[in-house]
PDB file of C-alpha atoms in Angstrom:
ATOM      1  CA  MET V   1      33.438  39.284  10.808  1.00  0.00           C
ATOM      2  CA  GLU V   2      35.036  38.193   7.985  1.00  0.00           C
ATOM      3  CA  LEU V   3      33.684  35.105   6.091  1.00  0.00           C
ATOM      4  CA  ASN V   4      36.051  32.958   4.010  1.00  0.00           C
ATOM      5  CA  PHE V   5      33.908  31.184   1.347  1.00  0.00           C
ATOM      6  CA  PRO V   6      35.519  28.879  -1.021  1.00  0.00           C
ATOM      7  CA  GLU V   7      36.679  30.421  -4.416  1.00  0.00           C
ATOM      8  CA  ILE V   8      33.661  28.998  -6.549  1.00  0.00           C
ATOM      9  CA  ASP V   9      31.211  31.209  -8.655  1.00  0.00           C
ATOM     10  CA  GLY V  10      27.894  30.396  -6.933  1.00  0.00           C
ATOM     11  CA  PRO V  11      25.982  26.961  -6.961  1.00  0.00           C
ATOM     12  CA  VAL V  12      26.394  24.435  -9.799  1.00  0.00           C
ATOM     13  CA  ALA V  13      24.267  25.635 -12.826  1.00  0.00           C
ATOM     14  CA  GLN V  14      20.940  23.950 -12.532  1.00  0.00           C
ATOM     15  CA  ARG V  15      19.406  21.978 -15.502  1.00  0.00           C
ATOM     16  CA  GLY V  16      15.968  20.863 -15.183  1.00  0.00           C
ATOM     17  CA  ILE V  17      13.773  17.681 -15.785  1.00  0.00           C
ATOM     18  CA  GLY V  18      10.230  17.926 -15.529  1.00  0.00           C
ATOM     19  CA  ILE V  19       8.360  14.886 -14.403  1.00  0.00           C
ATOM     20  CA  ILE V  20       4.513  14.172 -15.026  1.00  0.00           C
ATOM     21  CA  ALA V  21       3.836  11.377 -12.420  1.00  0.00           C
ATOM     22  CA  PRO V  22       0.630   9.732 -11.563  1.00  0.00           C
ATOM     23  CA  PHE V  23      -1.023  11.066  -8.004  1.00  0.00           C
ATOM     24  CA  ASP V  24       0.121   7.898  -6.122  1.00  0.00           C
ATOM     25  CA  LEU V  25       3.931   8.129  -7.005  1.00  0.00           C
ATOM     26  CA  ALA V  26       5.654   7.618  -3.903  1.00  0.00           C
ATOM     27  CA  LEU V  27       9.450   6.906  -5.345  1.00  0.00           C
ATOM     28  CA  GLU V  28      10.642  10.551  -5.687  1.00  0.00           C
ATOM     29  CA  ARG V  29      13.833   9.529  -3.800  1.00  0.00           C
ATOM     30  CA  GLU V  30      14.382   6.767  -6.008  1.00  0.00           C
ATOM     31  CA  LEU V  31      14.212   9.241  -9.228  1.00  0.00           C
ATOM     32  CA  TRP V  32      16.823  11.472  -7.415  1.00  0.00           C
ATOM     33  CA  ARG V  33      19.177   8.664  -7.320  1.00  0.00           C
ATOM     34  CA  TRP V  34      19.364   8.481 -11.051  1.00  0.00           C
ATOM     35  CA  ALA V  35      20.017  12.262 -11.544  1.00  0.00           C
ATOM     36  CA  PRO V  36      23.467  13.803 -11.354  1.00  0.00           C
ATOM     37  CA  LEU V  37      24.483  16.824  -9.367  1.00  0.00           C
ATOM     38  CA  GLU V  38      23.650  19.408 -11.586  1.00  0.00           C
ATOM     39  CA  VAL V  39      20.224  18.007 -12.494  1.00  0.00           C
ATOM     40  CA  SER V  40      16.883  19.177 -10.472  1.00  0.00           C
ATOM     41  CA  LEU V  41      13.545  17.459 -11.020  1.00  0.00           C
ATOM     42  CA  HIS V  42      10.416  19.125 -11.029  1.00  0.00           C
ATOM     43  CA  LEU V  43       7.505  16.956 -10.366  1.00  0.00           C
ATOM     44  CA  ALA V  44       3.825  17.554 -11.461  1.00  0.00           C
ATOM     45  CA  ARG V  45       1.072  15.041 -10.565  1.00  0.00           C
ATOM     46  CA  THR V  46      -2.417  13.895 -12.176  1.00  0.00           C
ATOM     47  CA  PRO V  47      -5.401  14.327 -10.270  1.00  0.00           C
ATOM     48  CA  TYR V  48      -6.464  11.962  -7.690  1.00  0.00           C
ATOM     49  CA  GLU V  49      -8.555   9.181  -8.979  1.00  0.00           C
ATOM     50  CA  PRO V  50     -10.317   6.909  -6.187  1.00  0.00           C
ATOM     51  CA  VAL V  51      -9.742   3.706  -8.281  1.00  0.00           C
ATOM     52  CA  PRO V  52      -7.057   0.912  -7.783  1.00  0.00           C
ATOM     53  CA  VAL V  53      -4.207   0.404 -10.006  1.00  0.00           C
ATOM     54  CA  SER V  54      -5.683  -1.262 -12.999  1.00  0.00           C
ATOM     55  CA  LEU V  55      -6.611  -0.381 -16.640  1.00  0.00           C
ATOM     56  CA  GLU V  56      -9.171   2.090 -15.634  1.00  0.00           C
ATOM     57  CA  MET V  57      -6.704   3.922 -13.533  1.00  0.00           C
ATOM     58  CA  ALA V  58      -4.137   3.756 -16.378  1.00  0.00           C
ATOM     59  CA  GLU V  59      -6.401   5.397 -18.785  1.00  0.00           C
ATOM     60  CA  LEU V  60      -7.565   8.050 -16.387  1.00  0.00           C
ATOM     61  CA  VAL V  61      -3.921   9.399 -15.207  1.00  0.00           C
ATOM     62  CA  SER V  62      -2.983   9.398 -18.983  1.00  0.00           C
ATOM     63  CA  ASP V  63      -5.978  11.725 -20.070  1.00  0.00           C
ATOM     64  CA  ALA V  64      -4.706  14.690 -22.299  1.00  0.00           C
ATOM     65  CA  ALA V  65      -6.083  17.317 -20.415  1.00  0.00           C
ATOM     66  CA  HIS V  66      -4.175  16.209 -17.402  1.00  0.00           C
ATOM     67  CA  LEU V  67      -1.161  15.971 -19.220  1.00  0.00           C
ATOM     68  CA  THR V  68      -1.394  19.535 -20.714  1.00  0.00           C
ATOM     69  CA  ALA V  69      -2.258  21.026 -17.187  1.00  0.00           C
ATOM     70  CA  ALA V  70       0.597  19.220 -15.367  1.00  0.00           C
ATOM     71  CA  THR V  71       3.095  20.284 -18.611  1.00  0.00           C
ATOM     72  CA  ARG V  72       2.135  23.937 -18.010  1.00  0.00           C
ATOM     73  CA  ASN V  73       2.552  23.800 -14.221  1.00  0.00           C
ATOM     74  CA  VAL V  74       6.378  23.003 -14.563  1.00  0.00           C
ATOM     75  CA  LEU V  75       6.854  25.173 -17.768  1.00  0.00           C
ATOM     76  CA  HIS V  76       8.100  28.065 -15.865  1.00  0.00           C
ATOM     77  CA  VAL V  77      10.981  26.509 -14.192  1.00  0.00           C
ATOM     78  CA  ASP V  78      12.345  25.801 -17.917  1.00  0.00           C
ATOM     79  CA  PRO V  79      12.846  22.079 -17.898  1.00  0.00           C
ATOM     80  CA  GLU V  80      14.968  20.672 -20.976  1.00  0.00           C
ATOM     81  CA  VAL V  81      12.534  17.597 -21.180  1.00  0.00           C
ATOM     82  CA  ILE V  82       9.605  16.745 -19.791  1.00  0.00           C
ATOM     83  CA  ALA V  83       8.768  12.711 -18.859  1.00  0.00           C
ATOM     84  CA  TYR V  84       5.398  11.210 -18.705  1.00  0.00           C
ATOM     85  CA  LEU V  85       6.809   8.995 -15.731  1.00  0.00           C
ATOM     86  CA  CYS V  86       3.986   6.081 -16.069  1.00  0.00           C
ATOM     87  CA  THR V  87       4.562   2.865 -17.671  1.00  0.00           C
ATOM     88  CA  SER V  88       0.891   1.588 -17.749  1.00  0.00           C
ATOM     89  CA  GLY V  89      -0.451   4.905 -18.830  1.00  0.00           C
ATOM     90  CA  SER V  90       1.725   4.856 -21.872  1.00  0.00           C
ATOM     91  CA  PHE V  91       1.486   1.413 -22.909  1.00  0.00           C
ATOM     92  CA  ILE V  92      -2.301   0.704 -22.822  1.00  0.00           C
ATOM     93  CA  LYS V  93      -3.306   1.561 -26.044  1.00  0.00           C
ATOM     94  CA  GLY V  94      -0.111   0.888 -28.207  1.00  0.00           C
ATOM     95  CA  LEU V  95       2.382   2.901 -29.999  1.00  0.00           C
ATOM     96  CA  ALA V  96       0.483   5.376 -31.489  1.00  0.00           C
ATOM     97  CA  TYR V  97      -1.117   6.324 -28.246  1.00  0.00           C
ATOM     98  CA  GLU V  98       2.359   6.697 -26.982  1.00  0.00           C
ATOM     99  CA  LYS V  99       3.537   8.979 -29.363  1.00  0.00           C
ATOM    100  CA  SER V 100      -0.040  10.763 -29.038  1.00  0.00           C
ATOM    101  CA  LEU V 101       1.130  11.614 -25.051  1.00  0.00           C
ATOM    102  CA  ARG V 102       4.374  12.933 -26.245  1.00  0.00           C
ATOM    103  CA  ASP V 103       2.689  14.961 -28.923  1.00  0.00           C
ATOM    104  CA  THR V 104       0.339  16.442 -26.221  1.00  0.00           C
ATOM    105  CA  ILE V 105       3.223  17.437 -23.771  1.00  0.00           C
ATOM    106  CA  CYS V 106       5.182  19.221 -26.502  1.00  0.00           C
ATOM    107  CA  ARG V 107       1.721  20.976 -27.715  1.00  0.00           C
ATOM    108  CA  ALA V 108       1.386  22.300 -24.191  1.00  0.00           C
ATOM    109  CA  GLY V 109       4.927  23.892 -24.626  1.00  0.00           C
ATOM    110  CA  ALA V 110       7.565  21.257 -23.258  1.00  0.00           C
ATOM    111  CA  ARG V 111      11.034  21.579 -25.582  1.00  0.00           C
ATOM    112  CA  ASP V 112      11.121  17.599 -25.696  1.00  0.00           C
ATOM    113  CA  ALA V 113       9.119  14.918 -24.049  1.00  0.00           C
ATOM    114  CA  ILE V 114       9.495  11.157 -23.555  1.00  0.00           C
ATOM    115  CA  THR V 115       7.374   8.592 -21.832  1.00  0.00           C
ATOM    116  CA  THR V 116       8.340   5.582 -19.864  1.00  0.00           C
ATOM    117  CA  SER V 117       7.040   3.122 -22.382  1.00  0.00           C
ATOM    118  CA  GLY V 118       8.447   5.089 -25.246  1.00  0.00           C
ATOM    119  CA  ALA V 119      12.069   4.676 -23.553  1.00  0.00           C
ATOM    120  CA  LEU V 120      11.516   1.257 -23.069  1.00  0.00           C
ATOM    121  CA  ALA V 121      10.865   0.830 -26.856  1.00  0.00           C
ATOM    122  CA  GLU V 122      13.804   2.827 -27.680  1.00  0.00           C
ATOM    123  CA  VAL V 123      16.076   0.454 -25.698  1.00  0.00           C
ATOM    124  CA  ILE V 124      14.407  -2.615 -27.149  1.00  0.00           C
ATOM    125  CA  ARG V 125      15.171  -1.267 -30.737  1.00  0.00           C
ATOM    126  CA  ALA V 126      18.736   0.078 -29.653  1.00  0.00           C
ATOM    127  CA  LEU V 127      19.792  -3.496 -28.118  1.00  0.00           C
ATOM    128  CA  GLU V 128      17.866  -5.344 -30.838  1.00  0.00           C
ATOM    129  CA  LEU V 129      15.864  -7.233 -28.205  1.00  0.00           C
ATOM    130  CA  SER V 130      13.292  -9.727 -29.704  1.00  0.00           C
ATOM    131  CA  ARG V 131      12.382 -11.847 -26.611  1.00  0.00           C
ATOM    132  CA  LEU V 132      11.843 -10.258 -22.943  1.00  0.00           C
ATOM    133  CA  SER V 133      10.800 -11.686 -19.786  1.00  0.00           C
ATOM    134  CA  VAL V 134       8.436  -9.551 -17.606  1.00  0.00           C
ATOM    135  CA  ILE V 135       7.323  -8.823 -14.272  1.00  0.00           C
ATOM    136  CA  THR V 136       4.829  -6.339 -13.601  1.00  0.00           C
ATOM    137  CA  PRO V 137       2.777  -5.357  -9.982  1.00  0.00           C
ATOM    138  CA  TYR V 138      -0.334  -5.317 -11.926  1.00  0.00           C
ATOM    139  CA  ASP V 139      -3.494  -7.688 -12.328  1.00  0.00           C
ATOM    140  CA  ALA V 140      -3.356  -9.854 -15.456  1.00  0.00           C
ATOM    141  CA  ILE V 141      -5.530  -7.516 -17.626  1.00  0.00           C
ATOM    142  CA  LEU V 142      -3.112  -4.547 -17.422  1.00  0.00           C
ATOM    143  CA  THR V 143       0.129  -6.952 -17.560  1.00  0.00           C
ATOM    144  CA  HIS V 144      -1.434  -8.341 -21.034  1.00  0.00           C
ATOM    145  CA  LYS V 145      -1.822  -4.809 -22.348  1.00  0.00           C
ATOM    146  CA  LEU V 146       2.104  -4.556 -21.603  1.00  0.00           C
ATOM    147  CA  HIS V 147       2.455  -7.956 -23.840  1.00  0.00           C
ATOM    148  CA  ASP V 148       0.267  -6.358 -26.737  1.00  0.00           C
ATOM    149  CA  PHE V 149       2.720  -3.244 -26.829  1.00  0.00           C
ATOM    150  CA  LEU V 150       6.075  -5.288 -26.740  1.00  0.00           C
ATOM    151  CA  ALA V 151       4.346  -7.272 -29.497  1.00  0.00           C
ATOM    152  CA  GLU V 152       3.686  -4.365 -31.608  1.00  0.00           C
ATOM    153  CA  ILE V 153       7.349  -3.458 -31.039  1.00  0.00           C
ATOM    154  CA  GLY V 154       8.086  -6.843 -32.213  1.00  0.00           C
ATOM    155  CA  CYS V 155       9.322  -8.457 -29.152  1.00  0.00           C
ATOM    156  CA  GLU V 156       8.052 -11.576 -27.836  1.00  0.00           C
ATOM    157  CA  VAL V 157       7.335 -11.948 -23.850  1.00  0.00           C
ATOM    158  CA  ILE V 158       8.928 -15.516 -23.298  1.00  0.00           C
ATOM    159  CA  ARG V 159       7.802 -15.534 -19.662  1.00  0.00           C
ATOM    160  CA  SER V 160       5.785 -13.455 -17.371  1.00  0.00           C
ATOM    161  CA  ASP V 161       4.896 -12.793 -13.844  1.00  0.00           C
ATOM    162  CA  HIS V 162       2.521 -10.154 -12.062  1.00  0.00           C
ATOM    163  CA  LEU V 163       1.515  -9.482  -8.264  1.00  0.00           C
ATOM    164  CA  GLY V 164      -1.761  -8.591  -8.874  1.00  0.00           C
ATOM    165  CA  LEU V 165      -1.575  -5.244  -6.327  1.00  0.00           C
ATOM    166  CA  GLY V 166      -4.308  -2.850  -6.499  1.00  0.00           C
ATOM    167  CA  GLY V 167      -2.292   0.012  -4.636  1.00  0.00           C
ATOM    168  CA  GLY V 168       0.701   0.221  -2.296  1.00  0.00           C
ATOM    169  CA  ILE V 169       3.191  -0.980  -5.001  1.00  0.00           C
ATOM    170  CA  TRP V 170       5.857   0.943  -3.450  1.00  0.00           C
ATOM    171  CA  LYS V 171       5.932  -1.042  -0.366  1.00  0.00           C
ATOM    172  CA  VAL V 172       6.815  -4.087  -2.009  1.00  0.00           C
ATOM    173  CA  SER V 173      10.207  -5.313  -0.646  1.00  0.00           C
ATOM    174  CA  TYR V 174      13.504  -5.934  -2.626  1.00  0.00           C
ATOM    175  CA  ARG V 175      13.648  -9.741  -1.327  1.00  0.00           C
ATOM    176  CA  THR V 176       9.826 -10.204  -2.940  1.00  0.00           C
ATOM    177  CA  ILE V 177      10.948  -8.227  -6.232  1.00  0.00           C
ATOM    178  CA  ALA V 178      14.154  -9.972  -6.614  1.00  0.00           C
ATOM    179  CA  GLU V 179      12.636 -13.342  -6.172  1.00  0.00           C
ATOM    180  CA  ARG V 180      10.114 -12.647  -8.746  1.00  0.00           C
ATOM    181  CA  ILE V 181      12.477 -11.320 -11.036  1.00  0.00           C
ATOM    182  CA  ILE V 182      14.585 -14.595 -10.949  1.00  0.00           C
ATOM    183  CA  ALA V 183      11.550 -16.747 -11.331  1.00  0.00           C
ATOM    184  CA  ALA V 184      10.670 -15.068 -14.371  1.00  0.00           C
ATOM    185  CA  ASP V 185      13.876 -15.327 -16.041  1.00  0.00           C
ATOM    186  CA  ASP V 186      14.194 -17.668 -18.767  1.00  0.00           C
ATOM    187  CA  PRO V 187      17.363 -19.036 -20.789  1.00  0.00           C
ATOM    188  CA  GLN V 188      15.783 -17.600 -24.117  1.00  0.00           C
ATOM    189  CA  ALA V 189      15.070 -14.269 -22.544  1.00  0.00           C
ATOM    190  CA  GLN V 190      17.365 -11.626 -23.737  1.00  0.00           C
ATOM    191  CA  ALA V 191      16.731  -9.129 -21.145  1.00  0.00           C
ATOM    192  CA  ILE V 192      14.055  -8.608 -18.024  1.00  0.00           C
ATOM    193  CA  PHE V 193      11.926  -5.809 -17.809  1.00  0.00           C
ATOM    194  CA  VAL V 194      10.585  -4.853 -14.344  1.00  0.00           C
ATOM    195  CA  SER V 195       7.179  -2.662 -15.067  1.00  0.00           C
ATOM    196  CA  CYS V 196       5.906   0.392 -13.251  1.00  0.00           C
ATOM    197  CA  THR V 197       7.482   3.460 -11.693  1.00  0.00           C
ATOM    198  CA  ASN V 198       6.205   2.812  -8.308  1.00  0.00           C
ATOM    199  CA  LEU V 199       7.941  -0.383  -7.909  1.00  0.00           C
ATOM    200  CA  PRO V 200      11.112   0.118  -6.162  1.00  0.00           C
ATOM    201  CA  THR V 201      14.636  -1.426  -7.955  1.00  0.00           C
ATOM    202  CA  TYR V 202      17.363   1.026  -7.985  1.00  0.00           C
ATOM    203  CA  ASP V 203      19.545  -1.518  -5.502  1.00  0.00           C
ATOM    204  CA  LEU V 204      18.508  -4.744  -7.556  1.00  0.00           C
ATOM    205  CA  VAL V 205      19.749  -3.640 -10.896  1.00  0.00           C
ATOM    206  CA  GLU V 206      23.549  -4.350 -10.305  1.00  0.00           C
ATOM    207  CA  PRO V 207      23.240  -7.578  -8.620  1.00  0.00           C
ATOM    208  CA  LEU V 208      20.663  -9.261 -10.485  1.00  0.00           C
ATOM    209  CA  GLU V 209      22.346  -8.469 -13.842  1.00  0.00           C
ATOM    210  CA  GLN V 210      25.439 -10.047 -12.670  1.00  0.00           C
ATOM    211  CA  ALA V 211      23.606 -12.881 -11.275  1.00  0.00           C
ATOM    212  CA  LEU V 212      21.534 -13.455 -14.309  1.00  0.00           C
ATOM    213  CA  GLY V 213      24.243 -12.438 -17.040  1.00  0.00           C
ATOM    214  CA  LYS V 214      21.649 -10.079 -18.820  1.00  0.00           C
ATOM    215  CA  PRO V 215      20.058  -6.459 -18.880  1.00  0.00           C
ATOM    216  CA  VAL V 216      17.470  -5.973 -16.096  1.00  0.00           C
ATOM    217  CA  LEU V 217      15.488  -2.943 -17.153  1.00  0.00           C
ATOM    218  CA  THR V 218      13.665  -1.068 -15.037  1.00  0.00           C
ATOM    219  CA  ALA V 219      10.998   1.775 -15.309  1.00  0.00           C
ATOM    220  CA  ASN V 220      12.457   4.623 -13.410  1.00  0.00           C
ATOM    221  CA  GLN V 221      16.091   3.684 -14.792  1.00  0.00           C
ATOM    222  CA  LEU V 222      14.972   3.759 -18.524  1.00  0.00           C
ATOM    223  CA  THR V 223      12.963   7.026 -18.055  1.00  0.00           C
ATOM    224  CA  MET V 224      15.704   8.852 -16.334  1.00  0.00           C
ATOM    225  CA  TRP V 225      18.217   7.831 -18.776  1.00  0.00           C
ATOM    226  CA  ALA V 226      16.210   8.543 -21.754  1.00  0.00           C
ATOM    227  CA  CYS V 227      16.023  12.096 -20.144  1.00  0.00           C
ATOM    228  CA  LEU V 228      19.712  12.547 -19.206  1.00  0.00           C
ATOM    229  CA  GLY V 229      20.329  11.121 -23.132  1.00  0.00           C
ATOM    230  CA  ARG V 230      18.426  14.094 -24.531  1.00  0.00           C
ATOM    231  CA  MET V 231      20.152  16.431 -22.448  1.00  0.00           C
ATOM    232  CA  LYS V 232      23.808  15.108 -23.343  1.00  0.00           C
ATOM    233  CA  LEU V 233      24.591  14.106 -19.850  1.00  0.00           C
ATOM    234  CA  PRO V 234      26.159  10.960 -18.318  1.00  0.00           C
ATOM    235  CA  MET V 235      24.227   8.116 -17.140  1.00  0.00           C
ATOM    236  CA  MET V 236      23.969   7.683 -13.501  1.00  0.00           C
ATOM    237  CA  GLY V 237      23.378   4.586 -11.525  1.00  0.00           C
ATOM    238  CA  PRO V 238      23.281   0.835 -12.103  1.00  0.00           C
ATOM    239  CA  GLY V 239      22.717  -0.834 -15.702  1.00  0.00           C
ATOM    240  CA  LYS V 240      25.908  -1.628 -17.344  1.00  0.00           C
ATOM    241  CA  TRP V 241      24.069  -2.664 -20.872  1.00  0.00           C
ATOM    242  CA  LEU V 242      22.426   0.711 -21.335  1.00  0.00           C
ATOM    243  CA  ARG V 243      25.415   3.342 -21.046  1.00  0.00           C
ATOM    244  CA  ASN V 244      25.440   4.048 -24.741  1.00  0.00           C
ATOM    245  CA  VAL V 245      21.792   3.335 -25.762  1.00  0.00           C
ATOM    246  CA  PHE V 246      20.770   7.085 -24.895  1.00  0.00           C
TER     247      PHE V 246
END
């Protein structure tokens, strides 16, 4: 039998992004939608913690020992950058703590490292944003920690809404998220930030940006685009205001 293969030299060369995710991440499929064909995502998870989504959980899943172990678990496949894919775990103790998380990942052997909240800070500075509306799935305590992080960057929260969920965040419907984003908008807000990498947002970004006339920044979008920018790869997926940021 003669096989006639297309004249191609093997599969597309693979480039890797390491992802350190909290144990409860359920949106791997959404992450892949932000990735171009040549990029593979290599996930490692922090250990299970028997607590609801809260300040306590954010502290547990950002433990330096857990990040070190997770980094080493993906190093063998040679990722070009490793992302700590957790918004709350990277904003709970401010900018210095966010930097310490990146330093921990690099000390464990990563070539480069980013965090979700670090990517948010980069976008705020690049777009010169000083007034945001915010929506989170968290309780009030954790949401106010995000406000504190934004204030440290020099960004005022004009309006804020939170869902108060202790789990099952990935199950929230697009309708609910869209309604809460629209309700959180304010004429003074230059952009809207939708927090949490476990909150589904991919298909909402483009229609809401068109409807509201301003950037709708989401946790997974910012994290993935920050990785692609460091790899000098084009941005994939919706979000017209961020094309030239990373």
